[in-house]
């Protein structure tokens, strides 16, 4: 009893200190990290207040109403577990950071950004559309969101160079990846757990993805501020930037080839057979490929890649670029690691929250309390929301949520029930990642652009509400058909969206007309003023310069006489 009281007092003191730190810290550089610390402390506090539920996976039993407080000792063990879970992500972030450190050290990175921005200087909207669609399509067909992180800094830099705001650059890159994931056709773990083929519900997923991406493009182009270029875009010097462009292009293609599941989608086994044949070439009983490139744990055939394979690819890319631009040094490596440090901290903190939520049993208490009453779009959707706000990785989120859903007596293996769970959970979970305080990709974007989390919520919440309502209506209609409720809801939504767009266009037109009316007046005043100055000043100077001269000459003549 005494031990529990002491631990409770220590925890309260730590929580109080964390709140004071959060309020008093003036530096906004690590605002994202402070948000994660606040969420972590909140989870620890809830573990004292909400009884947990633990699942015995061996026997399938649930032990509920057990208070499992997460104290400081538990926080330390959670840190150790989180580090093990996130090690591949941490290494990938470090390798990508070194990649960009090499580019900046070469002195050619800004030339690359300026070259792309210059090419799209007259078609800025086209660059936004291409960025959103390409990143969204990659998410749809690969089911991966972290791997495209390698291109996000470059794309954000170009979008900012074109004159768009920080928030616009984040929503056009990170937002496109997350929303594309909402309708990915390759949700591997979910499909395996529910014993579903990837081809099932593929049409619904593609429709959801297409709608959310079109909504995103409309939001960026119609409801964001027009781009204002601070510095005029001039044609940059393109010397020695070709290797960097080739690198980005080749790496992008290789990553797409590596992460699209060729055998699952198309039944194509050519890449596996090709790699197996290469590995057969041996010297003194050792595979030449394994000796110089890597064995099966680090290299895999296209279609079966994991994050570690992408990391190995970037290690080779880093070495090649460092040799080409002669910037290979310890200083470059240290600079890259320093740049990666905040993102590594964000990753570890996010995974600590996952561990705390699961070890405390809070997650199962909340989700099982919902699914115990029914398994429908409301309970599955709410489970997805709880998952998105506490668990940052889709694999873990879907695993934990399916345990909670399948424990309900209302759960069944009927096709309708499985379709509901698959579509509703995947769409709503990924949609809520664009506002979640533990969403890794979103937090990376905020950290990169130094945007506060609360400012991001102010920027995105209206669009998010419209998108969320739209997705719910689409899911309801796709799963239950066009009943009277679905038709009315869809009609009201379409009318509301049209009215919002018309109001926006009318408001923009009014502003343009006002500017056009005011500009000629200001210009004419400026012209008159300048003309007066031009006319008056020379006349005054001529008069004043001639008069004294005539007086002096006359005086001299009269004196002589």
Coordinates of C-alpha atoms in Angstrom, one line a residue:
X1 CA 0.0 0.0 0.0
X2 CA 2.8 2.4 1.0
X3 CA 4.7 1.6 -2.2
X4 CA 1.6 2.4 -4.3
X5 CA 1.1 5.7 -2.6
X6 CA 4.8 6.7 -3.1
X7 CA 4.7 5.7 -6.8
X8 CA 1.4 7.7 -7.2
X9 CA 3.0 10.8 -5.6
X10 CA 6.1 10.4 -7.8
X11 CA 3.9 10.1 -10.9
X12 CA 1.8 13.1 -9.9
X13 CA 5.0 15.2 -9.4
X14 CA 6.3 14.1 -12.8
X15 CA 3.0 14.9 -14.5
X16 CA 2.9 18.3 -12.8
X17 CA 6.5 19.0 -13.9
X18 CA 5.7 17.9 -17.5
X19 CA 2.7 20.3 -17.6
X20 CA 4.8 23.2 -16.3
X21 CA 7.5 22.4 -18.8
X22 CA 4.9 22.3 -21.6
X23 CA 3.5 25.7 -20.7
X24 CA 6.7 27.5 -19.8
X25 CA 8.9 26.4 -22.7
X26 CA 9.2 29.4 -25.1
X27 CA 11.0 27.6 -27.9
X28 CA 8.7 26.3 -30.6
X29 CA 11.4 24.3 -32.3
X30 CA 10.3 21.0 -30.6
X31 CA 6.6 21.7 -30.2
X32 CA 5.8 18.3 -31.7
X33 CA 7.9 16.5 -29.0
X34 CA 6.1 18.4 -26.3
X35 CA 2.8 17.3 -27.7
X36 CA 3.9 13.7 -27.6
X37 CA 5.1 14.1 -24.0
X38 CA 1.7 15.6 -23.0
X39 CA -0.1 12.6 -24.6
X40 CA 2.2 10.2 -22.9
X41 CA 1.5 11.8 -19.5
X42 CA -2.2 11.7 -20.2
X43 CA -2.1 7.9 -20.9
X44 CA -0.1 7.4 -17.7
X45 CA -2.7 9.4 -15.8
X46 CA -5.7 7.4 -17.4
X47 CA -4.0 4.1 -16.4
X48 CA -4.7 5.1 -12.8
X49 CA -8.3 6.0 -13.5
X50 CA -9.6 3.5 -16.1
X51 CA -9.5 -0.2 -15.2
X52 CA -7.7 -2.2 -17.8
X53 CA -8.6 -5.3 -19.8
X54 CA -6.0 -7.9 -20.6
X55 CA -6.3 -10.5 -23.3
X56 CA -4.8 -14.0 -23.0
X57 CA -4.0 -14.9 -26.6
X58 CA -3.3 -18.5 -25.7
X59 CA -6.7 -19.3 -24.2
X60 CA -8.7 -16.4 -25.7
X61 CA -9.8 -15.2 -22.3
X62 CA -10.2 -11.6 -21.2
X63 CA -9.4 -10.3 -17.7
X64 CA -11.1 -7.0 -17.1
X65 CA -11.5 -4.5 -14.3
X66 CA -7.8 -4.7 -13.5
X67 CA -6.1 -1.4 -12.6
X68 CA -2.5 -1.5 -14.1
X69 CA -1.0 1.9 -13.4
X70 CA 1.9 3.0 -15.7
X71 CA 4.5 4.5 -13.3
X72 CA 8.0 5.7 -13.9
X73 CA 9.4 2.2 -13.7
X74 CA 6.8 1.1 -16.3
X75 CA 7.8 4.0 -18.4
X76 CA 11.4 2.8 -18.5
X77 CA 10.4 -0.7 -19.6
X78 CA 8.1 0.8 -22.1
X79 CA 11.0 2.8 -23.5
X80 CA 13.0 -0.4 -24.0
X81 CA 10.1 -2.2 -25.8
X82 CA 9.4 0.9 -27.9
X83 CA 13.1 1.0 -29.0
X84 CA 12.9 -2.6 -30.2
X85 CA 9.7 -2.0 -32.1
X86 CA 10.9 1.1 -33.8
X87 CA 14.5 0.2 -34.6
X88 CA 14.0 -0.3 -38.3
X89 CA 12.1 3.0 -38.6
X90 CA 14.9 4.8 -36.6
X91 CA 17.6 3.4 -38.9
X92 CA 15.6 4.4 -42.0
X93 CA 15.2 7.9 -40.7
X94 CA 18.9 8.2 -40.0
X95 CA 19.9 6.9 -43.5
X96 CA 17.5 9.4 -45.2
X97 CA 18.8 12.3 -43.1
X98 CA 22.4 11.4 -44.2
X99 CA 21.2 11.3 -47.8
X100 CA 19.9 14.9 -47.6
X101 CA 23.0 16.0 -45.6
X102 CA 25.1 14.7 -48.5
X103 CA 22.9 16.6 -51.0
X104 CA 23.2 19.9 -49.1
X105 CA 26.9 19.4 -48.5
X106 CA 27.4 19.1 -52.3
X107 CA 25.9 22.6 -52.7
X108 CA 23.5 21.3 -55.4
X109 CA 20.4 20.6 -53.4
X110 CA 19.1 24.2 -53.7
X111 CA 19.8 24.1 -57.5
X112 CA 17.7 21.0 -57.7
X113 CA 14.8 22.6 -55.8
X114 CA 15.1 25.8 -57.9
X115 CA 15.2 23.9 -61.2
X116 CA 12.0 22.1 -60.4
X117 CA 10.3 25.2 -59.1
X118 CA 11.4 27.1 -62.2
X119 CA 10.0 24.5 -64.5
X120 CA 6.5 24.8 -62.8
X121 CA 6.6 28.6 -62.2
X122 CA 3.7 29.1 -64.6
X123 CA 1.9 25.8 -63.7
X124 CA 2.1 25.8 -59.9
X125 CA -1.3 24.1 -59.5
X126 CA -0.1 21.3 -61.9
X127 CA 2.7 20.5 -59.5
X128 CA 0.3 20.3 -56.6
X129 CA -2.0 18.0 -58.5
X130 CA 0.9 15.7 -59.7
X131 CA 2.3 15.5 -56.2
X132 CA -1.0 14.6 -54.6
X133 CA -1.9 12.0 -57.2
X134 CA 1.5 10.3 -57.4
X135 CA 1.9 10.0 -53.6
X136 CA -1.7 8.9 -53.2
X137 CA -1.4 6.2 -55.9
X138 CA 1.8 4.9 -54.4
X139 CA 0.0 4.5 -51.1
X140 CA -3.0 2.8 -52.8
X141 CA -1.0 0.2 -54.6
X142 CA 1.8 -0.5 -52.1
X143 CA 0.1 -0.1 -48.7
X144 CA 3.2 1.7 -47.5
X145 CA 3.4 5.2 -46.0
X146 CA 6.8 5.4 -44.4
X147 CA 8.9 4.5 -47.5
X148 CA 7.7 7.6 -49.4
X149 CA 9.2 9.7 -46.5
X150 CA 12.4 9.8 -48.6
X151 CA 10.8 12.2 -51.1
X152 CA 8.7 14.4 -48.7
X153 CA 11.5 16.9 -47.8
X154 CA 12.3 17.6 -51.5
X155 CA 8.6 18.0 -52.4
X156 CA 8.0 20.3 -49.4
X157 CA 11.0 22.4 -50.4
X158 CA 9.7 22.8 -54.0
X159 CA 6.2 23.6 -52.9
X160 CA 7.5 26.2 -50.4
X161 CA 9.7 27.6 -53.2
X162 CA 6.7 28.0 -55.4
X163 CA 5.2 30.3 -52.8
X164 CA 2.7 28.1 -50.9
X165 CA 2.3 28.1 -47.2
X166 CA 3.9 25.6 -44.8
X167 CA 0.5 24.0 -44.1
X168 CA -0.2 23.6 -47.8
X169 CA 3.1 21.9 -48.4
X170 CA 2.3 19.4 -45.5
X171 CA -1.2 18.6 -46.6
X172 CA -0.1 18.2 -50.3
X173 CA 2.5 15.6 -49.3
X174 CA 1.9 13.9 -46.0
X175 CA -1.9 14.4 -46.4
X176 CA -1.8 12.7 -49.9
X177 CA 0.1 9.7 -48.5
X178 CA -2.3 9.2 -45.5
X179 CA -5.5 9.7 -47.5
X180 CA -4.2 7.4 -50.2
X181 CA -3.7 4.7 -47.5
X182 CA -7.4 5.1 -46.6
X183 CA -8.3 3.1 -49.7
X184 CA -5.2 1.0 -50.2
X185 CA -6.0 -2.3 -52.0
X186 CA -3.1 -4.0 -50.2
X187 CA -4.0 -4.0 -46.5
X188 CA -2.0 -7.2 -46.0
X189 CA -2.4 -7.8 -42.3
X190 CA -6.2 -7.0 -42.3
X191 CA -6.8 -9.2 -45.3
X192 CA -4.9 -12.2 -43.7
X193 CA -6.6 -11.8 -40.3
X194 CA -10.0 -11.7 -41.8
X195 CA -9.1 -14.4 -44.4
X196 CA -10.0 -12.2 -47.3
X197 CA -8.5 -11.9 -50.8
X198 CA -7.0 -8.5 -51.8
X199 CA -9.5 -8.4 -54.7
X200 CA -12.5 -8.3 -52.3
X201 CA -14.0 -4.8 -51.9
X202 CA -11.4 -3.4 -54.3
X203 CA -13.9 -1.2 -56.1
X204 CA -15.1 0.4 -52.9
X205 CA -11.5 1.1 -51.8
X206 CA -10.6 2.7 -55.1
X207 CA -13.7 4.9 -55.1
X208 CA -13.0 6.0 -51.5
X209 CA -9.4 6.8 -52.5
X210 CA -10.3 8.7 -55.6
X211 CA -12.9 10.8 -53.8
X212 CA -10.7 11.8 -50.9
X213 CA -7.8 12.6 -53.2
X214 CA -10.0 14.8 -55.4
X215 CA -11.4 16.5 -52.3
X216 CA -7.8 17.1 -51.2
X217 CA -6.9 18.7 -54.5
X218 CA -10.0 20.9 -54.4
X219 CA -9.2 22.0 -50.8
X220 CA -5.6 23.0 -51.7
X221 CA -6.4 24.8 -54.9
X222 CA -9.7 26.5 -53.9
X223 CA -9.6 27.1 -50.2
X224 CA -5.9 27.8 -49.6
X225 CA -4.1 31.1 -50.0
X226 CA -2.7 31.8 -53.4
X227 CA 1.0 31.2 -53.7
X228 CA 3.2 34.2 -53.1
X229 CA 6.8 33.9 -54.2
X230 CA 9.1 35.8 -51.9
X231 CA 12.0 35.7 -54.3
X232 CA 11.7 35.8 -58.1
X233 CA 12.2 32.4 -59.7
X234 CA 15.2 32.6 -62.1
X235 CA 16.7 30.0 -64.3
X236 CA 19.3 28.2 -62.1
X237 CA 22.6 26.9 -63.1
X238 CA 22.1 23.2 -64.0
X239 CA 25.7 22.2 -63.8
X240 CA 26.4 18.9 -62.0
X241 CA 22.7 18.4 -60.8
X242 CA 21.9 15.7 -63.4
X243 CA 23.2 12.9 -61.1
X244 CA 20.8 14.0 -58.3
X245 CA 17.8 14.0 -60.7
X246 CA 18.8 10.6 -62.0
X247 CA 19.2 9.3 -58.4
X248 CA 15.7 10.5 -57.4
X249 CA 14.2 9.0 -60.5
X250 CA 15.9 5.6 -60.3
X251 CA 15.3 5.3 -56.5
X252 CA 11.6 6.1 -56.9
X253 CA 11.2 3.4 -59.6
X254 CA 13.1 0.8 -57.6
X255 CA 11.0 1.5 -54.5
X256 CA 7.8 1.1 -56.5
X257 CA 9.1 -2.1 -58.0
X258 CA 10.1 -3.4 -54.6
X259 CA 6.9 -2.7 -52.7
X260 CA 4.2 -3.5 -55.2
X261 CA 3.3 -7.2 -54.4
X262 CA 3.7 -8.6 -57.9
X263 CA 2.9 -12.2 -57.1
X264 CA -0.2 -11.3 -55.0
X265 CA -1.6 -8.9 -57.6
X266 CA -0.5 -10.5 -60.9
X267 CA 0.8 -13.9 -60.0
X268 CA 4.2 -12.9 -61.4
X269 CA 7.2 -14.8 -59.9
X270 CA 9.9 -13.6 -62.3
X271 CA 11.7 -11.4 -59.8
X272 CA 12.0 -14.2 -57.2
X273 CA 13.2 -16.6 -59.8
X274 CA 15.8 -14.1 -61.2
X275 CA 17.2 -13.4 -57.7
X276 CA 17.4 -17.1 -56.9
X277 CA 19.3 -17.7 -60.2
X278 CA 21.8 -14.9 -59.4
X279 CA 22.5 -16.3 -55.9
X280 CA 23.5 -19.6 -57.4
X281 CA 26.7 -18.1 -58.8
X282 CA 29.3 -19.2 -56.2
X283 CA 33.0 -18.8 -55.6
X284 CA 34.6 -21.3 -53.2
X285 CA 31.2 -22.4 -52.0
X286 CA 30.0 -18.8 -51.2
X287 CA 27.4 -16.9 -53.2
X288 CA 29.0 -13.9 -54.9
X289 CA 25.8 -11.9 -54.7
X290 CA 25.4 -12.6 -50.9
X291 CA 29.1 -11.7 -50.3
X292 CA 29.1 -8.3 -52.0
X293 CA 25.5 -7.1 -52.0
X294 CA 23.7 -8.9 -49.1
X295 CA 22.1 -12.1 -48.1
X296 CA 18.3 -12.9 -47.9
X297 CA 17.9 -11.0 -44.7
X298 CA 18.9 -7.6 -46.3
X299 CA 18.1 -8.2 -49.9
X300 CA 14.8 -9.5 -51.2
X301 CA 13.1 -9.8 -54.6
X302 CA 10.9 -7.1 -55.9
X303 CA 7.4 -7.4 -54.5
X304 CA 8.5 -8.6 -51.0
X305 CA 10.4 -5.6 -49.8
X306 CA 10.3 -4.3 -46.2
X307 CA 11.6 -1.0 -44.7
X308 CA 15.0 -2.6 -44.1
X309 CA 15.4 -3.3 -47.8
X310 CA 14.7 0.4 -48.7
X311 CA 17.3 1.4 -46.0
X312 CA 19.9 -0.8 -47.7
X313 CA 19.1 0.8 -51.1
X314 CA 19.7 4.3 -49.6
X315 CA 23.0 3.2 -48.1
X316 CA 24.3 2.4 -51.6
X317 CA 22.8 5.7 -52.9
X318 CA 24.5 7.7 -50.1
X319 CA 27.9 6.2 -50.9
X320 CA 27.6 6.8 -54.6
X321 CA 26.5 10.5 -54.2
X322 CA 29.2 11.1 -51.6
X323 CA 31.9 9.8 -54.1
X324 CA 30.5 11.7 -57.0
X325 CA 30.4 15.1 -55.2
X326 CA 33.5 14.3 -53.0
X327 CA 31.7 15.1 -49.7
X328 CA 32.2 11.8 -47.9
X329 CA 33.4 12.8 -44.4
X330 CA 32.6 12.2 -40.7
X331 CA 31.2 15.7 -40.5
X332 CA 28.5 14.9 -43.1
X333 CA 27.5 11.8 -41.2
X334 CA 27.4 13.7 -37.9
X335 CA 25.4 16.5 -39.5
X336 CA 22.9 13.9 -40.9
X337 CA 22.5 12.2 -37.5
X338 CA 22.0 15.6 -35.8
X339 CA 19.2 16.5 -38.3
X340 CA 17.6 13.1 -37.7
X341 CA 17.7 13.3 -33.9
X342 CA 14.3 15.1 -33.4
X343 CA 12.6 12.7 -35.8
X344 CA 14.1 9.7 -34.0
X345 CA 12.9 11.1 -30.7
X346 CA 9.4 11.5 -32.2
X347 CA 9.4 7.9 -33.3
X348 CA 10.4 6.5 -30.0
X349 CA 7.9 8.6 -28.0
X350 CA 5.1 7.6 -30.4
X351 CA 5.9 3.9 -29.9
X352 CA 6.2 4.4 -26.1
X353 CA 2.6 5.6 -26.2
X354 CA 1.6 2.5 -28.1
X355 CA 3.3 0.3 -25.4
X356 CA 1.7 2.2 -22.5
X357 CA -1.8 2.1 -24.0
X358 CA -1.5 -1.7 -24.5
X359 CA 0.2 -2.6 -21.3
X360 CA -2.3 -0.6 -19.2
X361 CA -5.2 -2.4 -20.9
X362 CA -7.0 0.9 -21.5
X363 CA -7.3 0.2 -25.2
X364 CA -9.2 -3.1 -24.8
X365 CA -11.4 -1.6 -22.1
X366 CA -12.6 1.2 -24.4
X367 CA -12.9 -0.8 -27.6
X368 CA -14.4 -3.9 -26.1
X369 CA -16.9 -1.8 -24.2
X370 CA -18.1 -0.6 -27.6
X371 CA -18.1 -3.8 -29.6
X372 CA -19.7 -5.7 -26.7
X373 CA -23.0 -4.0 -27.5
X374 CA -22.9 -4.4 -31.4
X375 CA -20.6 -4.7 -34.4
X376 CA -21.7 -2.0 -36.8
X377 CA -20.4 1.0 -38.6
X378 CA -20.6 3.1 -35.4
X379 CA -18.7 0.7 -33.1
X380 CA -16.1 -0.3 -35.8
X381 CA -15.6 3.4 -36.7
X382 CA -15.2 4.5 -33.1
X383 CA -12.7 1.7 -32.6
X384 CA -10.8 3.0 -35.6
X385 CA -10.8 6.5 -34.1
X386 CA -9.5 5.3 -30.7
X387 CA -6.8 3.3 -32.6
X388 CA -5.7 6.3 -34.7
X389 CA -5.5 8.6 -31.7
X390 CA -3.3 6.2 -29.7
X391 CA -1.5 3.7 -32.1
X392 CA 0.6 5.2 -34.8
X393 CA 1.2 2.0 -37.0
X394 CA -1.5 0.4 -39.0
X395 CA -0.3 -3.2 -38.4
X396 CA -0.5 -2.9 -34.6
X397 CA -3.7 -0.9 -34.8
X398 CA -5.5 -3.4 -36.9
X399 CA -4.2 -6.3 -34.8
X400 CA -5.3 -4.9 -31.5
X401 CA -8.7 -3.7 -32.9
X402 CA -9.5 -7.1 -34.5
X403 CA -8.9 -8.8 -31.2
X404 CA -11.5 -6.4 -29.6
X405 CA -14.0 -6.8 -32.4
X406 CA -13.7 -10.5 -32.7
X407 CA -14.3 -10.9 -29.0
X408 CA -17.8 -9.6 -29.4
X409 CA -20.7 -12.1 -29.5
X410 CA -22.1 -10.0 -32.4
X411 CA -19.0 -10.8 -34.5
X412 CA -19.5 -13.2 -37.4
X413 CA -17.5 -14.4 -40.4
X414 CA -20.3 -13.4 -42.8
X415 CA -19.2 -11.6 -45.9
X416 CA -21.2 -8.5 -45.0
X417 CA -19.7 -8.3 -41.6
X418 CA -16.1 -8.8 -42.9
X419 CA -16.7 -6.2 -45.6
X420 CA -17.9 -3.7 -42.9
X421 CA -14.9 -4.3 -40.7
X422 CA -12.4 -4.1 -43.5
X423 CA -13.7 -1.0 -45.2
X424 CA -14.8 1.1 -42.2
X425 CA -11.8 0.4 -40.1
X426 CA -9.2 1.0 -42.8
X427 CA -10.8 4.2 -44.1
X428 CA -11.6 5.9 -40.8
X429 CA -8.3 5.0 -39.2
X430 CA -6.2 6.5 -41.9
X431 CA -8.5 9.5 -42.2
X432 CA -8.0 10.3 -38.6
X433 CA -4.2 10.1 -38.9
X434 CA -4.2 13.6 -40.4
X435 CA -5.3 15.0 -37.1
X436 CA -3.9 12.5 -34.6
X437 CA -1.3 13.7 -32.1
X438 CA 0.6 10.4 -32.5
X439 CA 0.6 10.1 -36.3
X440 CA 4.2 9.7 -37.2
X441 CA 4.2 11.0 -40.8
X442 CA 2.1 14.0 -39.8
X443 CA 4.4 14.8 -36.9
X444 CA 7.4 14.5 -39.2
X445 CA 5.9 17.1 -41.5
X446 CA 5.1 19.5 -38.7
X447 CA 8.6 19.2 -37.3
X448 CA 10.2 19.7 -40.7
X449 CA 8.2 22.9 -41.3
X450 CA 8.2 24.0 -37.6
X451 CA 4.4 24.2 -37.5
X452 CA 2.6 24.0 -34.1
X453 CA 0.1 21.1 -33.7
X454 CA -2.7 23.5 -32.6
X455 CA -2.1 25.6 -35.7
X456 CA -2.3 22.6 -37.9
X457 CA -5.7 21.6 -36.3
X458 CA -7.0 25.2 -36.9
X459 CA -5.9 24.9 -40.5
X460 CA -7.3 21.4 -41.3
X461 CA -10.4 20.9 -39.1
X462 CA -13.0 22.2 -41.5
X463 CA -11.8 20.2 -44.4
X464 CA -11.5 17.1 -42.1
X465 CA -15.1 17.4 -40.9
X466 CA -16.4 17.6 -44.5
X467 CA -14.2 14.7 -45.6
X468 CA -15.2 12.5 -42.6
X469 CA -18.9 13.0 -43.2
X470 CA -18.4 12.2 -46.9
X471 CA -16.5 9.0 -46.2
X472 CA -19.2 7.9 -43.7
X473 CA -21.9 8.4 -46.3
X474 CA -19.9 6.6 -49.0
X475 CA -19.3 3.6 -46.7
X476 CA -22.9 3.4 -45.7
X477 CA -24.2 3.6 -49.3
X478 CA -21.5 1.1 -50.5
X479 CA -22.3 -1.4 -47.7
X480 CA -26.0 -1.0 -47.3
X481 CA -27.2 0.3 -50.7
X482 CA -29.2 3.4 -51.6
X483 CA -31.9 3.4 -48.8
X484 CA -33.8 6.5 -48.1
X485 CA -31.4 7.7 -45.4
X486 CA -28.4 7.2 -47.7
X487 CA -30.0 9.1 -50.5
X488 CA -31.0 12.0 -48.3
X489 CA -27.6 12.2 -46.7
X490 CA -25.8 12.1 -50.0
X491 CA -28.1 14.8 -51.5
X492 CA -27.6 17.1 -48.5
X493 CA -23.8 16.6 -48.7
X494 CA -23.7 17.3 -52.5
X495 CA -25.8 20.5 -52.0
X496 CA -23.6 21.6 -49.0
X497 CA -20.4 21.1 -51.0
X498 CA -21.7 23.0 -54.0
X499 CA -22.8 25.9 -51.8
X500 CA -19.4 26.0 -50.1
X501 CA -17.6 26.1 -53.4
X502 CA -19.9 28.8 -54.8
X503 CA -19.5 30.9 -51.7
X504 CA -15.8 30.6 -51.9
X505 CA -15.7 31.5 -55.6
X506 CA -18.0 34.5 -55.0
X507 CA -15.9 35.7 -52.2
X508 CA -12.7 35.4 -54.2
X509 CA -14.4 37.2 -57.2
X510 CA -15.4 40.0 -54.8
X511 CA -11.9 40.4 -53.6
X512 CA -10.5 40.5 -57.1
X513 CA -13.0 43.1 -58.2
X514 CA -12.2 45.3 -55.2
X515 CA -8.5 45.1 -56.0
X516 CA -9.1 45.9 -59.6
X517 CA -11.2 49.0 -58.7
X518 CA -8.7 50.3 -56.2
X519 CA -5.5 49.8 -58.3
X520 CA -6.1 52.5 -61.0
X521 CA -6.8 55.2 -58.4
X522 CA -3.6 54.5 -56.5
X523 CA -1.6 54.4 -59.7
X524 CA -3.0 57.7 -61.0
X525 CA -2.2 59.4 -57.7
X526 CA 1.3 58.1 -57.7
X527 CA 1.8 59.4 -61.3
X528 CA 0.5 62.9 -60.5
X529 CA 2.7 63.1 -57.5
X530 CA 5.7 62.1 -59.4
X531 CA 4.9 64.5 -62.2
X532 CA 4.6 67.4 -59.8
X533 CA 7.9 66.6 -58.3
X534 CA 9.5 66.3 -61.7
X535 CA 8.0 69.7 -62.9
X536 CA 8.6 71.7 -59.7
X537 CA 12.1 70.8 -58.7
X538 CA 13.9 71.7 -61.9
X539 CA 12.2 75.1 -62.1
X540 CA 13.1 76.0 -58.6
X541 CA 16.7 75.1 -59.2
X542 CA 17.0 77.1 -62.4
X543 CA 15.6 80.3 -60.9
X544 CA 17.7 80.1 -57.8
X545 CA 20.9 79.4 -59.7
X546 CA 20.6 82.2 -62.3
X547 CA 19.5 85.1 -60.2
X548 CA 22.5 85.3 -57.9
X549 CA 24.8 84.9 -60.9
X550 CA 23.4 88.0 -62.7
X551 CA 23.6 90.1 -59.6
X552 CA 27.2 89.3 -59.0
X553 CA 28.2 90.1 -62.6
X554 CA 26.4 93.5 -62.6
X555 CA 28.0 94.5 -59.4
X556 CA 31.5 93.8 -60.7
X557 CA 30.9 95.8 -63.9
X558 CA 29.6 98.8 -62.0
X559 CA 32.6 98.8 -59.7
X560 CA 35.0 98.8 -62.7
X561 CA 33.2 101.7 -64.2

